[in-house]
Amino acid sequence: SSGIKAEYGQFGALCQFVEKSLEMYRGELSLVIYPLFVQIYLELILGNQPKLAREFFEKYKDQQEGREDDLYELTTITTKEALQINSTFSHFRSNKYVIRMCKDSFNCLLSHLQDNSHVLLLNLINLHLYVDVFDGLPKQPSQLALSNSTMMGDGMKSVNQQKMHYGVVHPPAL
């Protein structure tokens, strides 16, 4: 139970860190909040701690802006069995959540987690997130909203569905 309380506290510290970080990094750093929130909630459920899961949920649900539908569905999961029959969150648990962020944002996140010995959050990131790091400037909030994070495997269904034509392209007849 002390490990669970530590996870809980580390998440709160991460939320404060993101909120107080430089504005240019804040948007990308905030991308880890939702998937970690869900994973910690599910860890508490799987650890047979539904009361603590509910406390955690109530304390940090306001950090999950724009995720009301997911949050409602998450509240229906109060047992291991409920998680097993919920396709959305069992998929969330068994696949990696993909986040794109620039190298500077990622290094900022890692430094914070390592400097503060947030081993539990580092483990959750390793197990459940895939951080796609790119060179360049951090994305602006308007760019982030365009689908910066997804589940590993989502979006792959439409790949290679468009018809390809081989050969020389003829100019249009005038």
mmCIF file with all atom_site columns, N, CA and C in Angstrom, residues 65-93:
data_model
loop_
_atom_site.group_PDB
_atom_site.id
_atom_site.type_symbol
_atom_site.label_atom_id
_atom_site.label_alt_id
_atom_site.label_comp_id
_atom_site.label_asym_id
_atom_site.label_entity_id
_atom_site.label_seq_id
_atom_site.pdbx_PDB_ins_code
_atom_site.Cartn_x
_atom_site.Cartn_y
_atom_site.Cartn_z
_atom_site.occupancy
_atom_site.B_iso_or_equiv
_atom_site.pdbx_formal_charge
_atom_site.auth_seq_id
_atom_site.auth_comp_id
_atom_site.auth_asym_id
_atom_site.auth_atom_id
_atom_site.pdbx_PDB_model_num
ATOM 1  N N  . GLU A 1 65 ? -8.956  17.373 -18.836 1.00 0.00 ? 65 GLU A N  1
ATOM 2  C CA . GLU A 1 65 ? -9.867  18.198 -19.625 1.00 0.00 ? 65 GLU A CA 1
ATOM 3  C C  . GLU A 1 65 ? -10.133 17.587 -21.010 1.00 0.00 ? 65 GLU A C  1
ATOM 4  N N  . GLY A 1 66 ? -11.393 17.582 -21.406 1.00 0.00 ? 66 GLY A N  1
ATOM 5  C CA . GLY A 1 66 ? -11.763 17.075 -22.721 1.00 0.00 ? 66 GLY A CA 1
ATOM 6  C C  . GLY A 1 66 ? -11.891 15.563 -22.797 1.00 0.00 ? 66 GLY A C  1
ATOM 7  N N  . ARG A 1 67 ? -11.776 14.891 -21.684 1.00 0.00 ? 67 ARG A N  1
ATOM 8  C CA . ARG A 1 67 ? -11.828 13.418 -21.660 1.00 0.00 ? 67 ARG A CA 1
ATOM 9  C C  . ARG A 1 67 ? -13.039 12.905 -20.889 1.00 0.00 ? 67 ARG A C  1
ATOM 10 N N  . GLU A 1 68 ? -14.100 13.685 -20.839 1.00 0.00 ? 68 GLU A N  1
ATOM 11 C CA . GLU A 1 68 ? -15.253 13.353 -20.012 1.00 0.00 ? 68 GLU A CA 1
ATOM 12 C C  . GLU A 1 68 ? -15.844 11.982 -20.326 1.00 0.00 ? 68 GLU A C  1
ATOM 13 N N  . ASP A 1 69 ? -15.953 11.644 -21.620 1.00 0.00 ? 69 ASP A N  1
ATOM 14 C CA . ASP A 1 69 ? -16.512 10.336 -21.998 1.00 0.00 ? 69 ASP A CA 1
ATOM 15 C C  . ASP A 1 69 ? -15.639 9.193  -21.481 1.00 0.00 ? 69 ASP A C  1
ATOM 16 N N  . ASP A 1 70 ? -14.320 9.346  -21.652 1.00 0.00 ? 70 ASP A N  1
ATOM 17 C CA . ASP A 1 70 ? -13.388 8.328  -21.152 1.00 0.00 ? 70 ASP A CA 1
ATOM 18 C C  . ASP A 1 70 ? -13.476 8.217  -19.638 1.00 0.00 ? 70 ASP A C  1
ATOM 19 N N  . LEU A 1 71 ? -13.576 9.360  -18.978 1.00 0.00 ? 71 LEU A N  1
ATOM 20 C CA . LEU A 1 71 ? -13.637 9.359  -17.516 1.00 0.00 ? 71 LEU A CA 1
ATOM 21 C C  . LEU A 1 71 ? -14.883 8.652  -17.020 1.00 0.00 ? 71 LEU A C  1
ATOM 22 N N  . TYR A 1 72 ? -15.996 8.916  -17.686 1.00 0.00 ? 72 TYR A N  1
ATOM 23 C CA . TYR A 1 72 ? -17.239 8.244  -17.289 1.00 0.00 ? 72 TYR A CA 1
ATOM 24 C C  . TYR A 1 72 ? -17.077 6.726  -17.434 1.00 0.00 ? 72 TYR A C  1
ATOM 25 N N  . GLU A 1 73 ? -16.524 6.304  -18.556 1.00 0.00 ? 73 GLU A N  1
ATOM 26 C CA . GLU A 1 73 ? -16.330 4.872  -18.787 1.00 0.00 ? 73 GLU A CA 1
ATOM 27 C C  . GLU A 1 73 ? -15.345 4.287  -17.770 1.00 0.00 ? 73 GLU A C  1
ATOM 28 N N  . LEU A 1 74 ? -14.315 5.055  -17.429 1.00 0.00 ? 74 LEU A N  1
ATOM 29 C CA . LEU A 1 74 ? -13.326 4.591  -16.466 1.00 0.00 ? 74 LEU A CA 1
ATOM 30 C C  . LEU A 1 74 ? -13.957 4.352  -15.091 1.00 0.00 ? 74 LEU A C  1
ATOM 31 N N  . THR A 1 75 ? -14.920 5.181  -14.713 1.00 0.00 ? 75 THR A N  1
ATOM 32 C CA . THR A 1 75 ? -15.571 5.009  -13.406 1.00 0.00 ? 75 THR A CA 1
ATOM 33 C C  . THR A 1 75 ? -16.374 3.714  -13.314 1.00 0.00 ? 75 THR A C  1
ATOM 34 N N  . THR A 1 76 ? -16.707 3.120  -14.455 1.00 0.00 ? 76 THR A N  1
ATOM 35 C CA . THR A 1 76 ? -17.443 1.849  -14.444 1.00 0.00 ? 76 THR A CA 1
ATOM 36 C C  . THR A 1 76 ? -16.523 0.676  -14.117 1.00 0.00 ? 76 THR A C  1
ATOM 37 N N  . ILE A 1 77 ? -15.219 0.919  -14.151 1.00 0.00 ? 77 ILE A N  1
ATOM 38 C CA . ILE A 1 77 ? -14.261 -0.146 -13.857 1.00 0.00 ? 77 ILE A CA 1
ATOM 39 C C  . ILE A 1 77 ? -13.888 -0.064 -12.375 1.00 0.00 ? 77 ILE A C  1
ATOM 40 N N  . THR A 1 78 ? -14.419 -0.992 -11.611 1.00 0.00 ? 78 THR A N  1
ATOM 41 C CA . THR A 1 78 ? -14.163 -0.997 -10.171 1.00 0.00 ? 78 THR A CA 1
ATOM 42 C C  . THR A 1 78 ? -13.590 -2.331 -9.690  1.00 0.00 ? 78 THR A C  1
ATOM 43 N N  . THR A 1 79 ? -13.471 -3.292 -10.627 1.00 0.00 ? 79 THR A N  1
ATOM 44 C CA . THR A 1 79 ? -12.917 -4.611 -10.297 1.00 0.00 ? 79 THR A CA 1
ATOM 45 C C  . THR A 1 79 ? -12.049 -5.099 -11.456 1.00 0.00 ? 79 THR A C  1
ATOM 46 N N  . LYS A 1 80 ? -11.220 -6.110 -11.183 1.00 0.00 ? 80 LYS A N  1
ATOM 47 C CA . LYS A 1 80 ? -10.394 -6.719 -12.240 1.00 0.00 ? 80 LYS A CA 1
ATOM 48 C C  . LYS A 1 80 ? -11.283 -7.278 -13.349 1.00 0.00 ? 80 LYS A C  1
ATOM 49 N N  . GLU A 1 81 ? -12.399 -7.880 -12.945 1.00 0.00 ? 81 GLU A N  1
ATOM 50 C CA . GLU A 1 81 ? -13.321 -8.479 -13.922 1.00 0.00 ? 81 GLU A CA 1
ATOM 51 C C  . GLU A 1 81 ? -13.925 -7.409 -14.835 1.00 0.00 ? 81 GLU A C  1
ATOM 52 N N  . ALA A 1 82 ? -14.263 -6.271 -14.263 1.00 0.00 ? 82 ALA A N  1
ATOM 53 C CA . ALA A 1 82 ? -14.822 -5.173 -15.067 1.00 0.00 ? 82 ALA A CA 1
ATOM 54 C C  . ALA A 1 82 ? -13.794 -4.671 -16.079 1.00 0.00 ? 82 ALA A C  1
ATOM 55 N N  . LEU A 1 83 ? -12.521 -4.671 -15.695 1.00 0.00 ? 83 LEU A N  1
ATOM 56 C CA . LEU A 1 83 ? -11.463 -4.266 -16.626 1.00 0.00 ? 83 LEU A CA 1
ATOM 57 C C  . LEU A 1 83 ? -11.344 -5.271 -17.768 1.00 0.00 ? 83 LEU A C  1
ATOM 58 N N  . GLN A 1 84 ? -11.436 -6.547 -17.454 1.00 0.00 ? 84 GLN A N  1
ATOM 59 C CA . GLN A 1 84 ? -11.302 -7.582 -18.478 1.00 0.00 ? 84 GLN A CA 1
ATOM 60 C C  . GLN A 1 84 ? -12.396 -7.497 -19.535 1.00 0.00 ? 84 GLN A C  1
ATOM 61 N N  . ILE A 1 85 ? -13.609 -7.103 -19.142 1.00 0.00 ? 85 ILE A N  1
ATOM 62 C CA . ILE A 1 85 ? -14.700 -7.044 -20.124 1.00 0.00 ? 85 ILE A CA 1
ATOM 63 C C  . ILE A 1 85 ? -14.832 -5.676 -20.795 1.00 0.00 ? 85 ILE A C  1
ATOM 64 N N  . ASN A 1 86 ? -14.051 -4.692 -20.359 1.00 0.00 ? 86 ASN A N  1
ATOM 65 C CA . ASN A 1 86 ? -14.087 -3.371 -20.973 1.00 0.00 ? 86 ASN A CA 1
ATOM 66 C C  . ASN A 1 86 ? -13.032 -3.327 -22.073 1.00 0.00 ? 86 ASN A C  1
ATOM 67 N N  . SER A 1 87 ? -13.474 -3.359 -23.327 1.00 0.00 ? 87 SER A N  1
ATOM 68 C CA . SER A 1 87 ? -12.519 -3.444 -24.434 1.00 0.00 ? 87 SER A CA 1
ATOM 69 C C  . SER A 1 87 ? -11.632 -2.201 -24.539 1.00 0.00 ? 87 SER A C  1
ATOM 70 N N  . THR A 1 88 ? -12.181 -1.032 -24.273 1.00 0.00 ? 88 THR A N  1
ATOM 71 C CA . THR A 1 88 ? -11.398 0.202  -24.392 1.00 0.00 ? 88 THR A CA 1
ATOM 72 C C  . THR A 1 88 ? -10.212 0.190  -23.437 1.00 0.00 ? 88 THR A C  1
ATOM 73 N N  . PHE A 1 89 ? -10.479 -0.054 -22.168 1.00 0.00 ? 89 PHE A N  1
ATOM 74 C CA . PHE A 1 89 ? -9.407  0.053  -21.188 1.00 0.00 ? 89 PHE A CA 1
ATOM 75 C C  . PHE A 1 89 ? -8.563  -1.207 -21.057 1.00 0.00 ? 89 PHE A C  1
ATOM 76 N N  . SER A 1 90 ? -9.084  -2.366 -21.459 1.00 0.00 ? 90 SER A N  1
ATOM 77 C CA . SER A 1 90 ? -8.209  -3.538 -21.496 1.00 0.00 ? 90 SER A CA 1
ATOM 78 C C  . SER A 1 90 ? -7.227  -3.373 -22.664 1.00 0.00 ? 90 SER A C  1
ATOM 79 N N  . HIS A 1 91 ? -7.687  -2.739 -23.763 1.00 0.00 ? 91 HIS A N  1
ATOM 80 C CA . HIS A 1 91 ? -6.806  -2.402 -24.887 1.00 0.00 ? 91 HIS A CA 1
ATOM 81 C C  . HIS A 1 91 ? -5.782  -1.367 -24.430 1.00 0.00 ? 91 HIS A C  1
ATOM 82 N N  . PHE A 1 92 ? -6.233  -0.396 -23.672 1.00 0.00 ? 92 PHE A N  1
ATOM 83 C CA . PHE A 1 92 ? -5.366  0.657  -23.142 1.00 0.00 ? 92 PHE A CA 1
ATOM 84 C C  . PHE A 1 92 ? -4.270  0.042  -22.272 1.00 0.00 ? 92 PHE A C  1
ATOM 85 N N  . ARG A 1 93 ? -4.638  -0.969 -21.520 1.00 0.00 ? 93 ARG A N  1
ATOM 86 C CA . ARG A 1 93 ? -3.707  -1.624 -20.594 1.00 0.00 ? 93 ARG A CA 1
ATOM 87 C C  . ARG A 1 93 ? -2.704  -2.510 -21.327 1.00 0.00 ? 93 ARG A C  1
#
